[in-house]
Every structure is written in C-alpha cells, then in structure tokens.
Short mmCIF file of C-alpha atoms in Angstrom, two decimals:
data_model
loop_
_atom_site.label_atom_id
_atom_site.label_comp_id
_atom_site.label_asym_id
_atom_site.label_seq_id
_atom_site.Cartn_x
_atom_site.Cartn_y
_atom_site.Cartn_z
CA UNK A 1 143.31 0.54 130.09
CA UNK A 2 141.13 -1.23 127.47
CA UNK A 3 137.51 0.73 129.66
CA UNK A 4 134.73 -1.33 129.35
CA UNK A 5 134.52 -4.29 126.92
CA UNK A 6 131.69 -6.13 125.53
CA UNK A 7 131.72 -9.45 123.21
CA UNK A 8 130.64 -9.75 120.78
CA UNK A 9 130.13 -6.61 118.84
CA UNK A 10 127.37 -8.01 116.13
CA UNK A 11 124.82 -10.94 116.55
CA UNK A 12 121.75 -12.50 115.00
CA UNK A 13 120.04 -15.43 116.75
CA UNK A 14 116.76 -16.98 115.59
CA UNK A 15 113.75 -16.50 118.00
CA UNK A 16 113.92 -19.13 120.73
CA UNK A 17 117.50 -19.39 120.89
CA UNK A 18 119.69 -18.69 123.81
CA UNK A 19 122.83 -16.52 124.37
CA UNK A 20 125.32 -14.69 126.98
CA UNK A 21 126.74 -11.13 125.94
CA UNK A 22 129.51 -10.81 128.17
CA UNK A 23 131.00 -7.43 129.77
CA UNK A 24 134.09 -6.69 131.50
CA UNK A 25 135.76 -3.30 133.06
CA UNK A 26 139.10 -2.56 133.78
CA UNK A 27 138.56 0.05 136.46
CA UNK A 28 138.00 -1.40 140.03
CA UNK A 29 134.93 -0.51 139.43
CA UNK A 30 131.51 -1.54 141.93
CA UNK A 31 128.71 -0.66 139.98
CA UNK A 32 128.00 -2.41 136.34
CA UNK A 33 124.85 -2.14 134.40
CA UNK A 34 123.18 -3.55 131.13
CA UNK A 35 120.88 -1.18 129.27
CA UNK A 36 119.11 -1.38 125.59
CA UNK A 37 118.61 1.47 123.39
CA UNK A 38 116.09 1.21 121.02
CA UNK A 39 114.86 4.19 118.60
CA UNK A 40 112.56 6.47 120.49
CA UNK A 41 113.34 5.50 123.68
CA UNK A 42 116.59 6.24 124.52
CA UNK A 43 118.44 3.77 127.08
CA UNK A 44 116.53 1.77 129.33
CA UNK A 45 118.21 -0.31 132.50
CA UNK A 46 117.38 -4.08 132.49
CA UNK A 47 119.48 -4.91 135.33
CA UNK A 48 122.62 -3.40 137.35
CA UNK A 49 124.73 -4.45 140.02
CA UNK A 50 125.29 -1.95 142.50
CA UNK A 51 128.80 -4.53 143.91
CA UNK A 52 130.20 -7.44 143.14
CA UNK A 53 127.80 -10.32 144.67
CA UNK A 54 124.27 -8.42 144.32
CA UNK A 55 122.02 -7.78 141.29
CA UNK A 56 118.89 -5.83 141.18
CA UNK A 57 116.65 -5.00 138.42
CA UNK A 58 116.28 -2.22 136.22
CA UNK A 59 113.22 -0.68 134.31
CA UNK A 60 112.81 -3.69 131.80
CA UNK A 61 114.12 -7.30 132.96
CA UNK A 62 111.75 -9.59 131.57
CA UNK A 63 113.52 -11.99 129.41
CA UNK A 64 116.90 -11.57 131.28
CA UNK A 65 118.71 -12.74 133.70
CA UNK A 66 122.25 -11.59 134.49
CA UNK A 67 125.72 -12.75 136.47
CA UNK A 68 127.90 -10.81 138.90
CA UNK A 69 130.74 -13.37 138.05
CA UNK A 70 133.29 -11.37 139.82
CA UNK A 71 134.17 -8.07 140.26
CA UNK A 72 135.17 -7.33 136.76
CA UNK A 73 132.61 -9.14 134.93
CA UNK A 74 128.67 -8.54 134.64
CA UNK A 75 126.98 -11.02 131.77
CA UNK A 76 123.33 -10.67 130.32
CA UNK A 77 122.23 -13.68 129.74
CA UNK A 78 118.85 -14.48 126.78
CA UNK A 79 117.28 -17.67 127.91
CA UNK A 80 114.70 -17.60 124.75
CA UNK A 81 115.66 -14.82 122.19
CA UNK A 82 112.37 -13.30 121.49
CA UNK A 83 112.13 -10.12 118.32
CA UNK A 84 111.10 -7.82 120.71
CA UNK A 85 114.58 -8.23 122.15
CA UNK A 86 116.66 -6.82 119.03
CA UNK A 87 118.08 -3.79 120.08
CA UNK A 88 121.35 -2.43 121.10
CA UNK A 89 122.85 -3.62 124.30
CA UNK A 90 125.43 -1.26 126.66
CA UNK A 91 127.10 -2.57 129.74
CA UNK A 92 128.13 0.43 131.66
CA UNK A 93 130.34 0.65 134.98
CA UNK A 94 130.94 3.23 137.88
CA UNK A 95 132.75 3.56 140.78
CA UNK A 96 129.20 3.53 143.08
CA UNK A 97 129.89 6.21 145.06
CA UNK A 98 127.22 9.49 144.96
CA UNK A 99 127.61 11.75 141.75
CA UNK A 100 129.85 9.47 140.05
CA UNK A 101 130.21 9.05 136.18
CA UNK A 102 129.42 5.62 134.33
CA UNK A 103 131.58 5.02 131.67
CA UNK A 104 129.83 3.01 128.51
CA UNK A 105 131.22 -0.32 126.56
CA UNK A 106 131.25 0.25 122.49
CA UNK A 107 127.68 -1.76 122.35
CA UNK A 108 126.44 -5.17 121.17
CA UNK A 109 123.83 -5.17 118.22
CA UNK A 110 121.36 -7.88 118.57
CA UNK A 111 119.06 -8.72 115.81
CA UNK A 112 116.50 -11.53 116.40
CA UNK A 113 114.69 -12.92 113.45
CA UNK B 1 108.12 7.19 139.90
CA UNK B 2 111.02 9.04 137.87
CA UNK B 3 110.79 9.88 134.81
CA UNK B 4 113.45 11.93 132.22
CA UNK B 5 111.56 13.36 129.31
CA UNK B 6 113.37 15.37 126.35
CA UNK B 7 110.65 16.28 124.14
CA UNK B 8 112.91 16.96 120.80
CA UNK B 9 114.11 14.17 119.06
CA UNK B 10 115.75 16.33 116.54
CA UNK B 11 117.29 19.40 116.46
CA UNK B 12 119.25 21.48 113.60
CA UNK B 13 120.77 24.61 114.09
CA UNK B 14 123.22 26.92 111.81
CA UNK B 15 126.78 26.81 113.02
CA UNK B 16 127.09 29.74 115.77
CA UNK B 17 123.70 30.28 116.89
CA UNK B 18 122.70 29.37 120.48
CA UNK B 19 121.58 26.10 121.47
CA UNK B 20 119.07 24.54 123.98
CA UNK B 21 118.59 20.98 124.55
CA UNK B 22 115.62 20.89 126.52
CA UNK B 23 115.40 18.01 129.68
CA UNK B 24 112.47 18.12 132.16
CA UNK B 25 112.62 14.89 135.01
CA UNK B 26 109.79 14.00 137.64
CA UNK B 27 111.21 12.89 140.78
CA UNK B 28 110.18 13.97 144.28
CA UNK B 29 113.46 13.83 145.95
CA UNK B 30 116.59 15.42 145.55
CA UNK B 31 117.69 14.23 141.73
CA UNK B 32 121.54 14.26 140.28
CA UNK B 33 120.71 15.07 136.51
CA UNK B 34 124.03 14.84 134.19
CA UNK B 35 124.19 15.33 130.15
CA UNK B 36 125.73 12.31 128.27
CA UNK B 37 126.73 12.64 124.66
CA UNK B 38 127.37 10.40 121.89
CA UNK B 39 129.65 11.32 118.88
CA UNK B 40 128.95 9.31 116.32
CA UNK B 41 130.95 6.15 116.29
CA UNK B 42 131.92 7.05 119.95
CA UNK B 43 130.90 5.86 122.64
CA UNK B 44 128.20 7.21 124.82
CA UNK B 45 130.27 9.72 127.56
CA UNK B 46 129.37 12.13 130.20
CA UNK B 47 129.19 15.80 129.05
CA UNK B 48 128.79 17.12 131.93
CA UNK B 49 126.74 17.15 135.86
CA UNK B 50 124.75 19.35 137.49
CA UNK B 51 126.86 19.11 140.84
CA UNK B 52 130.01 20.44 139.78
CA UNK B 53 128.20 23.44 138.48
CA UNK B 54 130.91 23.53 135.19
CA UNK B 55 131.39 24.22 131.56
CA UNK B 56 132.37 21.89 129.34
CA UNK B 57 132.92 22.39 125.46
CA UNK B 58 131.12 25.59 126.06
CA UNK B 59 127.84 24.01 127.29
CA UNK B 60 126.11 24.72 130.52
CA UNK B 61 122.77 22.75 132.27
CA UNK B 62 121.34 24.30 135.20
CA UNK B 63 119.18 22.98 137.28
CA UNK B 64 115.71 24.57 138.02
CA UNK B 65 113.69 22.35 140.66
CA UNK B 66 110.88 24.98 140.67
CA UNK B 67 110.61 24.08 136.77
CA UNK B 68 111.76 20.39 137.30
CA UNK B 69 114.57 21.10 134.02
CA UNK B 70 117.92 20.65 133.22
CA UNK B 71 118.35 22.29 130.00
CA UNK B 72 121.80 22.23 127.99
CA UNK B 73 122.69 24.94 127.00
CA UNK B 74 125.68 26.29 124.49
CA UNK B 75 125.79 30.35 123.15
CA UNK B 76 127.89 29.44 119.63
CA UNK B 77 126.95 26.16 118.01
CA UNK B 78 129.59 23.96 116.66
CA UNK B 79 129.72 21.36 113.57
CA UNK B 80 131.55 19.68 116.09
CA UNK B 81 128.64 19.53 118.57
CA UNK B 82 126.75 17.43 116.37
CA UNK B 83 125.71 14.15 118.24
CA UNK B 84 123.08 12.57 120.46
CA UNK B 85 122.21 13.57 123.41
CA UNK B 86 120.75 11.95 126.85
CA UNK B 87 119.87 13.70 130.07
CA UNK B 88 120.04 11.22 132.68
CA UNK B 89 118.56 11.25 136.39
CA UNK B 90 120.24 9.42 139.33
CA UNK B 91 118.18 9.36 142.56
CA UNK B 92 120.19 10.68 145.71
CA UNK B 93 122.58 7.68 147.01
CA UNK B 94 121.31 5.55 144.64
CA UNK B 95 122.71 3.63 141.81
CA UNK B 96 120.11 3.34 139.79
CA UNK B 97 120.08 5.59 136.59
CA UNK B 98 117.24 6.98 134.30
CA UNK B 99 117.90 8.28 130.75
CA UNK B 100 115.90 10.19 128.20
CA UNK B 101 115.24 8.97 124.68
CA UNK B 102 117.79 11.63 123.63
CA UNK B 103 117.86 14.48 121.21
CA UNK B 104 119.83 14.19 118.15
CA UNK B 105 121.35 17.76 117.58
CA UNK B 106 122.56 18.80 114.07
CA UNK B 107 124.59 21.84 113.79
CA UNK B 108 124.78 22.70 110.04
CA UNK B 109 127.21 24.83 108.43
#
C-alpha cells in the first residue's frame, strides 16, 4: 500500500502560469482534501471532498479549483499561478466516517516567482 | 466560527522534563480535537484523539470544554519527541477539519 501519493514532489512556475498537482490514495477511502501550510499558519483547507462526486470548499479557495476524478483521485488545479500561492501543498484522505483519522501525502512544494 | 489556536510556536525543553503543548479551539458545538505530529522528513500523522481517551508514546490531551483546551501533555521528554505539532478540530459529523499553526517542540539533550 503506497498511502497517499502526490506528483510532483518540487515545482516552480512563473506567475500567470497554470498547473494540476495531482493526488491519489490507495485506501477505499471517501473523504480527500488539499491543504497549504505556510510558516505561521499551520495547515489551512482549500477544498475537500467529503465522496467521490461532491466538492466543497475549505477555509481558502480562491485561486483553485479542484476534481473528484474518481474515487481514488482528488487534483488541485492553479488556473493563474499567483506568489501568494507558493507554499506547501498536502492532499490528505479519510475514511469519512465520525472520529476518523486522515492520513497525509509526502507534500508538493510550490514556488511561484 | 471555529477556530484552533496554539499560542507557542516554539518550544525547547531538556530531555526528561515534562511537557505541555498548549491547544485552545472556539467552537460552540460538540468538537473532536486530535494531535497530529510531524517528524521531520515524515509525514504529517495522527498522534493521538481525544475520543479514545489513550496514550500514545507517553503523551496524553484531555479535553476541558469548561476551558475550551486540549493540551498535550507528556511527564519525561524525549529527543525523540522532537517534531511539529498541530492540534486539529473536526466539527461533530462533519468532514471538515481545522488545524493550528503548530508548535515546533525541541527536546534537547
């Protein structure tokens, strides 16, 4: 059981560009999320997806959109890459269910210049 | 609206004294609060949740709705217990989860 996956581990885009960081879980899971961390302000939920076919968002979605592709996947998707976006991106996933654990990808680092 | 607030970003103790990683939350319902820890190079993990009422690696968080907390506590301090970490709120039946900005503990030997 590779967990939770994210691609790709490192990237630097130029402000106005575009880009998909993609997620995937292993676990049957229901419930994905996308969060950033940035220094100070510990993790912050842009979007989630509670099951496969819905999406709701989180504390800070502006500049986001994501994809429920199927069960197993959950995409964040940058239309126009803006600084304010660099941070460090988790997808998490859980089962759904009340008091349940989320279990965390390994994290994509996203500079924009 | 919810809130998780852990006012020390960093803390440094001496291996084997007693630690306390403070967590206070706003929320007026009934909240799920649960630890999560990140080694470094590791990914983030849960530690532990206030529902199951357990220790794990010798720490213990009760929770104190008078006092709105959820404080992590561990009697001995490791080297081992050095790492980051997030309380994290969960509203009743919901899936939606709130973090803190995390306290970076340093346990010095």
């Amino acid at each position: 059981n590779a967990g939770v996956t994210q691609t790709p581990k490192f990237q630097v885009l130029k402000t106005g560009q575009s880009m998909t960081l993609q997620c995937a879980q292993d676990m049957n899971h229901n419930s994905m999320y996308w969060y950033r961390q940035d220094p100070g302000m510990g993790l912050r939920l842009i979007y989630y997806s509670a099951s496969e076919g819905t999406t709701d968002k989180g504390e800070v979605p502006n500049g986001y959109n994501v994809s429920r592709l199927n069960k197993r996947e959950f995409s964040l998707r940058l239309e126009s890459a803006a600084p304010s976006q660099t941070s460090v991106y988790f997808c998490a996933s859980s089962e759904g269910f009340s008091n349940d654990e989320q279990y965390f990808g390994p994290g994509t680092r996203l500079t924009v210049t | 609206a919810q809130r998780v607030t852990q006012p020390e970003k960093l803390l440094s103790v001496f291996k084997g004294a007693p630690v306390e990683l403070k967590c206070n939350y706003s929320y007026s319902g009934s909240p799920e609060l649960f630890w999560y820890v990140q080694y470094s190079r590791q990914r983030l993990q849960l530690l532990l949740r206030h529902i199951s009422r357990e220790s794990i690696k010798g720490f213990t968080a009760d929770l104190n709705k008078g006092e709105t907390s959820f404080h992590l506590k561990k009697p001995f301090a490791q080297e081992e217990d050095s790492a980051m970490y997030y309380c994290a709120l969960r509203k009743y039946n919901f899936n939606k989860f709130y973090f803190g900005s995390g306290t970076k503990l340093n346990v010095k030997p």
